[in-house]
Short mmCIF file of C-alpha atoms in Angstrom, two decimals:
data_model
loop_
_atom_site.label_atom_id
_atom_site.label_comp_id
_atom_site.label_asym_id
_atom_site.label_seq_id
_atom_site.Cartn_x
_atom_site.Cartn_y
_atom_site.Cartn_z
CA MET A 1 0.00 0.00 0.00
CA ASP A 2 2.87 2.34 0.83
CA LYS A 3 4.54 1.52 -2.52
CA PHE A 4 1.35 2.31 -4.44
CA SER A 5 0.97 5.58 -2.56
CA THR A 6 4.56 6.47 -3.38
CA GLN A 7 4.06 5.80 -7.14
CA LEU A 8 0.81 7.77 -7.14
CA SER A 9 2.52 10.66 -5.41
CA GLU A 10 5.38 10.61 -7.94
CA SER A 11 2.97 10.50 -10.89
CA TYR A 12 0.99 13.38 -9.46
CA GLY A 13 4.19 15.34 -8.97
CA ASN A 14 5.28 14.69 -12.57
CA LEU A 15 1.87 15.78 -13.82
CA ILE A 16 2.02 18.98 -11.82
CA GLU A 17 5.54 19.62 -13.08
CA LYS A 18 4.56 19.12 -16.73
CA MET A 19 1.50 21.33 -16.30
CA GLN A 20 3.72 23.94 -14.73
CA ASP A 21 6.14 23.74 -17.65
CA LEU A 22 3.24 23.98 -20.09
CA LEU A 23 1.85 26.98 -18.28
CA ASN A 24 5.28 28.63 -18.22
CA GLY A 25 5.69 27.99 -21.94
CA LEU A 26 2.21 29.39 -22.59
CA ILE A 27 3.02 32.50 -20.60
CA LEU A 28 6.22 32.94 -22.57
CA GLN A 29 4.24 32.54 -25.80
CA ILE A 30 1.71 35.24 -24.89
CA PRO A 31 3.61 37.97 -26.80
CA ASN A 32 3.88 35.71 -29.85
CA ILE A 33 0.19 34.80 -29.58
CA LEU A 34 -0.75 38.47 -29.43
CA ILE A 35 1.43 39.21 -32.47
CA ALA A 36 -0.12 36.27 -34.37
CA ILE A 37 -3.64 37.52 -33.50
CA ILE A 38 -2.74 41.02 -34.71
CA ILE A 39 -1.33 39.57 -37.94
CA GLY A 40 -4.53 37.57 -38.41
CA ILE A 41 -6.74 40.64 -37.89
CA ILE A 42 -4.65 42.72 -40.29
CA GLY A 43 -4.71 39.89 -42.84
CA TYR A 44 -8.49 39.63 -42.55
CA PHE A 45 -8.98 43.28 -43.46
CA LEU A 46 -6.30 43.17 -46.15
CA ALA A 47 -8.04 40.17 -47.78
CA GLY A 48 -10.85 42.45 -48.95
CA LEU A 49 -8.30 44.82 -50.45
CA VAL A 50 -6.58 41.90 -52.23
CA THR A 51 -9.93 40.81 -53.67
CA ARG A 52 -10.69 44.27 -55.06
CA LEU A 53 -7.18 44.79 -56.44
CA SER A 54 -7.11 41.38 -58.13
CA LYS A 55 -10.50 42.04 -59.77
CA LYS A 56 -9.31 45.44 -60.96
CA ALA A 57 -6.12 43.97 -62.40
CA ALA A 58 -7.95 41.08 -64.08
CA SER A 59 -10.56 43.42 -65.60
CA LYS A 60 -7.84 44.68 -67.95
CA PHE A 61 -7.79 41.27 -69.64
CA THR A 62 -11.43 40.16 -69.42
CA SER A 63 -14.82 41.60 -68.55
CA LYS A 64 -16.50 38.28 -67.69
CA ARG A 65 -17.75 38.33 -64.10
CA THR A 66 -17.23 34.60 -63.60
CA ILE A 67 -13.56 34.80 -64.49
CA LEU A 68 -13.07 37.91 -62.34
CA ASN A 69 -14.57 36.13 -59.33
CA VAL A 70 -12.40 33.05 -59.87
CA ILE A 71 -9.21 35.12 -60.11
CA ALA A 72 -10.19 37.15 -57.03
CA ASN A 73 -10.94 34.01 -55.00
CA VAL A 74 -7.66 32.36 -55.99
CA ALA A 75 -5.66 35.50 -55.13
CA THR A 76 -7.47 35.86 -51.80
CA GLY A 77 -6.92 32.19 -50.97
CA ILE A 78 -3.18 32.41 -51.66
CA PHE A 79 -2.97 35.55 -49.53
CA GLY A 80 -4.83 33.77 -46.70
CA LEU A 81 -2.39 30.84 -46.79
CA ILE A 82 0.54 33.24 -46.60
CA VAL A 83 -1.01 34.91 -43.53
CA VAL A 84 -1.57 31.53 -41.84
CA PHE A 85 2.04 30.46 -42.47
CA ILE A 86 3.31 33.75 -41.03
CA MET A 87 1.17 33.26 -37.91
CA LEU A 88 2.48 29.69 -37.44
CA SER A 89 6.04 30.93 -37.90
CA VAL A 90 5.53 33.62 -35.24
CA LEU A 91 4.23 30.92 -32.89
CA GLN A 92 7.39 28.90 -33.61
CA LEU A 93 5.43 26.03 -35.11
CA ASP A 94 7.82 25.44 -38.02
CA SER A 95 7.41 21.67 -37.80
CA THR A 96 3.66 22.10 -38.16
CA ILE A 97 4.21 24.13 -41.33
CA ASN A 98 6.32 21.34 -42.83
CA LYS A 99 3.66 18.77 -41.97
CA ILE A 100 0.95 20.94 -43.53
CA LEU A 101 2.97 21.40 -46.72
CA ALA A 102 3.70 17.68 -46.99
CA THR A 103 0.05 16.78 -46.40
CA ALA A 104 -1.09 19.43 -48.89
CA GLY A 105 1.24 17.99 -51.53
CA VAL A 106 -0.13 14.48 -51.14
CA LEU A 107 -3.74 15.65 -51.03
CA GLY A 108 -3.16 17.92 -54.02
CA LEU A 109 -1.83 15.02 -56.09
CA ALA A 110 -4.75 12.77 -55.10
CA VAL A 111 -7.35 15.45 -55.77
CA GLY A 112 -5.68 16.36 -59.08
CA LEU A 113 -5.87 12.77 -60.31
CA ALA A 114 -9.46 12.34 -59.13
CA LEU A 115 -10.66 15.61 -60.65
CA GLN A 116 -8.61 15.57 -63.83
CA ASP A 117 -11.53 15.99 -66.27
CA PRO A 118 -13.40 18.64 -64.21
CA MET A 119 -10.16 20.59 -63.82
CA ASN A 120 -9.48 20.35 -67.55
CA ASN A 121 -12.95 21.72 -68.25
CA PHE A 122 -12.42 24.47 -65.67
CA PHE A 123 -9.10 25.67 -67.09
CA SER A 124 -10.47 25.34 -70.63
CA GLY A 125 -13.34 27.62 -69.61
CA VAL A 126 -10.88 30.11 -68.14
CA PHE A 127 -8.79 29.98 -71.32
CA MET A 128 -11.81 30.53 -73.57
CA SER A 129 -13.05 33.41 -71.45
CA VAL A 130 -9.67 35.17 -71.45
CA ARG A 131 -9.08 34.63 -75.17
CA GLU A 132 -12.75 35.29 -76.04
CA LEU A 133 -12.85 32.64 -78.76
CA TYR A 134 -16.60 33.14 -79.08
CA ASN A 135 -19.49 34.85 -77.36
CA ILE A 136 -23.06 34.11 -76.37
CA GLY A 137 -25.28 34.42 -79.43
CA ASP A 138 -22.64 33.26 -81.93
CA LEU A 139 -23.60 30.65 -84.49
CA VAL A 140 -20.98 27.87 -84.36
CA GLU A 141 -20.29 24.31 -85.41
CA THR A 142 -18.19 22.10 -83.13
CA ASN A 143 -17.97 18.44 -82.13
CA GLY A 144 -20.54 17.57 -84.80
CA TYR A 145 -23.16 20.04 -83.52
CA PHE A 146 -24.42 23.20 -85.25
CA GLY A 147 -26.26 25.81 -83.24
CA THR A 148 -26.32 29.10 -81.34
CA ILE A 149 -24.39 29.54 -78.08
CA THR A 150 -26.81 30.21 -75.22
CA LYS A 151 -24.51 29.92 -72.18
CA ILE A 152 -20.81 29.69 -71.38
CA ASP A 153 -19.59 28.78 -67.90
CA LEU A 154 -16.41 27.34 -66.43
CA ARG A 155 -17.55 23.75 -67.02
CA ALA A 156 -19.37 23.57 -70.33
CA THR A 157 -20.73 25.43 -73.34
CA LYS A 158 -24.44 25.17 -74.22
CA LEU A 159 -25.71 25.21 -77.80
CA LEU A 160 -29.29 25.64 -78.99
CA LEU A 161 -29.74 23.58 -82.15
CA PRO A 162 -31.98 24.85 -85.00
CA SER A 163 -34.33 21.94 -84.23
CA GLY A 164 -34.84 23.20 -80.66
CA GLU A 165 -32.68 20.80 -78.63
CA GLU A 166 -30.04 22.09 -76.23
CA VAL A 167 -26.61 20.45 -76.25
CA VAL A 168 -24.10 20.73 -73.38
CA ILE A 169 -20.48 20.30 -74.56
CA PRO A 170 -17.59 20.12 -72.03
CA ASN A 171 -15.19 23.02 -72.49
CA LYS A 172 -12.29 20.60 -72.89
CA GLU A 173 -13.91 19.14 -76.01
CA VAL A 174 -14.52 22.62 -77.44
CA VAL A 175 -10.89 23.69 -76.96
CA GLN A 176 -9.34 20.46 -78.25
CA ASN A 177 -11.51 20.15 -81.37
CA PRO A 178 -12.00 22.42 -84.40
CA LEU A 179 -14.66 25.10 -84.06
CA LYS A 180 -16.29 26.92 -86.97
CA ASN A 181 -17.71 30.32 -85.98
CA PHE A 182 -20.22 31.66 -88.49
CA SER A 183 -20.65 34.89 -86.52
CA SER A 184 -17.01 35.90 -86.17
CA SER A 185 -17.38 38.17 -89.19
CA LYS A 186 -20.52 40.17 -88.44
CA GLU A 187 -20.78 41.64 -91.95
CA LYS A 188 -19.87 38.69 -94.20
CA ARG A 189 -21.77 35.56 -95.20
CA ARG A 190 -21.48 33.64 -98.45
CA VAL A 191 -23.99 31.31 -100.08
CA SER A 192 -22.74 28.42 -102.20
CA ILE A 193 -25.03 26.44 -104.55
CA ALA A 194 -23.86 23.37 -106.47
CA CYS A 195 -25.73 22.15 -109.56
CA GLY A 196 -25.28 20.31 -112.85
CA ILE A 197 -26.40 20.71 -116.47
CA SER A 198 -26.60 18.27 -119.34
CA TYR A 199 -23.71 17.71 -121.72
CA GLY A 200 -25.79 19.10 -124.58
CA ASP A 201 -26.21 22.61 -123.11
CA ASP A 202 -24.12 25.64 -124.03
CA LEU A 203 -21.72 26.22 -121.13
CA LEU A 204 -21.15 29.93 -121.78
CA LYS A 205 -24.89 30.52 -122.07
CA VAL A 206 -25.52 28.71 -118.79
CA LYS A 207 -22.86 30.79 -117.04
CA LYS A 208 -24.41 34.04 -118.28
CA ILE A 209 -27.92 33.00 -117.19
CA VAL A 210 -26.73 31.93 -113.72
CA LEU A 211 -24.83 35.19 -113.08
CA GLU A 212 -27.81 37.31 -114.19
CA THR A 213 -30.28 35.26 -112.13
CA ILE A 214 -28.25 35.39 -108.92
CA GLY A 215 -27.47 39.09 -109.43
CA ASN A 216 -31.20 39.89 -109.44
CA LEU A 217 -31.83 38.27 -106.04
CA LYS A 218 -32.57 40.41 -102.99
CA ASN A 219 -29.96 40.86 -100.25
CA VAL A 220 -27.08 39.98 -102.59
CA ASN A 221 -24.05 42.18 -101.96
CA ALA A 222 -23.48 43.96 -105.27
CA ASN A 223 -20.06 45.18 -104.11
CA LYS A 224 -18.69 41.64 -104.16
CA ALA A 225 -18.33 39.57 -107.30
CA ILE A 226 -20.44 36.49 -107.93
CA ASP A 227 -18.20 33.48 -108.51
CA PHE A 228 -19.17 30.87 -111.10
CA ILE A 229 -16.99 27.80 -111.49
CA TYR A 230 -17.42 24.61 -113.50
CA THR A 231 -16.12 21.93 -111.14
CA GLU A 232 -16.16 18.57 -112.96
CA PHE A 233 -17.44 16.28 -115.69
CA GLY A 234 -19.93 14.21 -113.74
CA GLY A 235 -21.43 10.84 -114.59
CA SER A 236 -24.47 12.40 -116.27
CA SER A 237 -23.88 16.17 -116.00
CA ILE A 238 -21.32 18.93 -116.10
CA ASN A 239 -21.31 20.28 -112.55
CA PHE A 240 -20.80 23.86 -111.45
CA GLU A 241 -20.83 25.94 -108.26
CA VAL A 242 -22.04 29.51 -107.84
CA ARG A 243 -21.05 31.60 -104.80
CA TYR A 244 -22.39 34.98 -103.74
CA TRP A 245 -22.21 37.23 -100.66
CA LEU A 246 -25.13 38.53 -98.62
CA LEU A 247 -25.88 41.90 -97.07
CA ASP A 248 -27.59 40.31 -94.05
CA PRO A 249 -25.39 37.54 -92.57
CA SER A 250 -28.01 36.11 -90.17
CA LEU A 251 -28.77 32.38 -90.25
CA LYS A 252 -32.40 32.92 -91.22
CA GLU A 253 -31.51 35.14 -94.15
CA PHE A 254 -28.75 32.75 -95.21
CA LEU A 255 -31.18 29.85 -95.44
CA ILE A 256 -33.82 31.98 -97.21
CA GLN A 257 -31.35 33.28 -99.78
CA LYS A 258 -30.01 29.82 -100.52
CA SER A 259 -33.55 28.55 -101.05
CA ASP A 260 -34.46 31.55 -103.22
CA GLY A 261 -31.31 31.02 -105.27
CA ILE A 262 -32.21 27.39 -105.98
CA ILE A 263 -35.77 28.36 -106.97
CA ALA A 264 -34.56 31.18 -109.22
CA LEU A 265 -32.04 28.96 -111.01
CA LYS A 266 -34.64 26.23 -111.62
CA ARG A 267 -37.06 28.75 -113.12
CA ALA A 268 -34.35 30.30 -115.30
CA PHE A 269 -33.25 26.89 -116.58
CA ASP A 270 -36.85 25.93 -117.39
CA LYS A 271 -37.35 29.24 -119.24
CA HIS A 272 -34.25 28.76 -121.40
CA ASP A 273 -34.73 25.01 -121.91
CA ILE A 274 -31.64 24.06 -119.90
CA SER A 275 -31.91 20.64 -118.33
CA ILE A 276 -30.68 19.44 -114.94
CA PRO A 277 -30.28 15.74 -115.78
CA PHE A 278 -31.14 12.79 -113.62
CA PRO A 279 -28.43 10.16 -113.14
CA ILE A 280 -28.66 8.17 -116.39
CA THR A 281 -26.97 5.26 -118.11
CA THR A 282 -26.40 5.40 -121.89
CA LEU A 283 -25.94 2.24 -123.98
CA ASP A 284 -23.81 3.06 -127.05
CA PHE A 285 -23.40 0.14 -129.42
CA GLY A 286 -21.35 2.14 -131.90
CA ILE A 287 -18.25 2.69 -129.83
CA LYS A 288 -14.87 1.73 -131.22
CA GLY A 289 -14.19 -1.93 -130.75
CA GLY A 290 -17.88 -2.69 -130.24
CA VAL A 291 -20.59 -4.10 -132.55
CA GLN A 292 -22.99 -1.96 -134.58
CA LEU A 293 -26.65 -2.24 -133.60
CA GLU A 294 -27.62 -3.32 -137.14
CA GLU A 295 -25.15 -6.19 -137.00
CA MET A 296 -26.49 -7.27 -133.61
CA LEU A 297 -30.04 -7.36 -135.01
CA LYS A 298 -28.90 -9.49 -137.92
CA MET A 299 -27.32 -11.91 -135.48
CA GLN A 300 -30.62 -12.38 -133.57
CA PRO A 301 -32.20 -15.84 -134.19
CA THR A 302 -35.42 -16.06 -136.27
CA LYS A 303 -38.66 -17.74 -135.22
CA ASN A 304 -37.65 -21.07 -136.79
CA GLY A 305 -34.38 -21.04 -134.89
CA THR A 306 -32.07 -19.96 -137.75
CA SER A 307 -30.16 -16.67 -137.98
#
C-alpha cells in the first residue's frame, strides 16, 4: 500500500511539473500569440483589399464576371495561406508548417488525379473566357453540332440547335476540337449552290444565265463579285458551283437566300430550256471496238431457230 501511494505521489508530482512547464511555456508565448492575432486581424482586413485589387487587375484582360470572381478568390486564398504560415512561424510552429505542406502535396496530387476531367474543363473555360474565342449568341459548329451559343460557364458550353434541342459540350472538347464560328465576321456571309447541267447545253450561255439570275436576287451584296466555277465532268452532267455574298449575314436570311437562289435557277433553266439531268446510263453500241446495232439485229435468231 505504501509503494502504491509512493508511485501515485510521484505520478501526481510529474503531472504537476509538466502542467507547470506547459503553463510557463504558454506565458512565454503570450507575446507571440498576441502578435499572431494582430497579424490575423490585419490579414483579414487586407483580404478584402486583395480581392478588389485582383479584380481590378484582371478586368484589364477580361470583362466576364465569372472569371473575375475566380481570379479574385484564388488570389485571396493564396494571400490567406501566406497569412496563416506567417502566424504559425511567429508561434514557432515550423514543424507544423512542414507537416501541412507535406500533407497538402499528397492531397493535391490525389485530388488532381481524381478531378482531372473537371479541372481540364475548368481551365479550358478560363482559357476561352480570357481569349474570347466566341461569345453568347454566336452561331458555331463544333464536335458535330451546329447551333447558337446560349450559355458559357467554367464547365461547359451550351448550344441551342436549330431543331430546338439544347446540347451541353464540355469546355475541354470545345478547346481540343476544331470550331467553326459563323458569326465571327458580323458583316460577311457567303452562299454556295452546287448544280449540274446536261452535256448538250451551251456552257457559256448557262454561265451568263446563272450570273444574271443570282445578281437579281434580294440581299445579294453587289459590291462583291459572284463566282461561277465549273467543277467537274460528272457521270451524267457537267457540274458547277455559284457563290455569292449577302448583305444580311443572319442564319435565317442565309437559309432563305439559298432557297431563293435554288428556286430562281430552276425557273431560269426551265425558261431557257436548260436541263438538270437525272443520273442516267447510256448504252452506245457504236463505240470503237464494239458491234454496230444493225449487226447485232442481224445476229438475232429467227422464229424457226435460224439466224
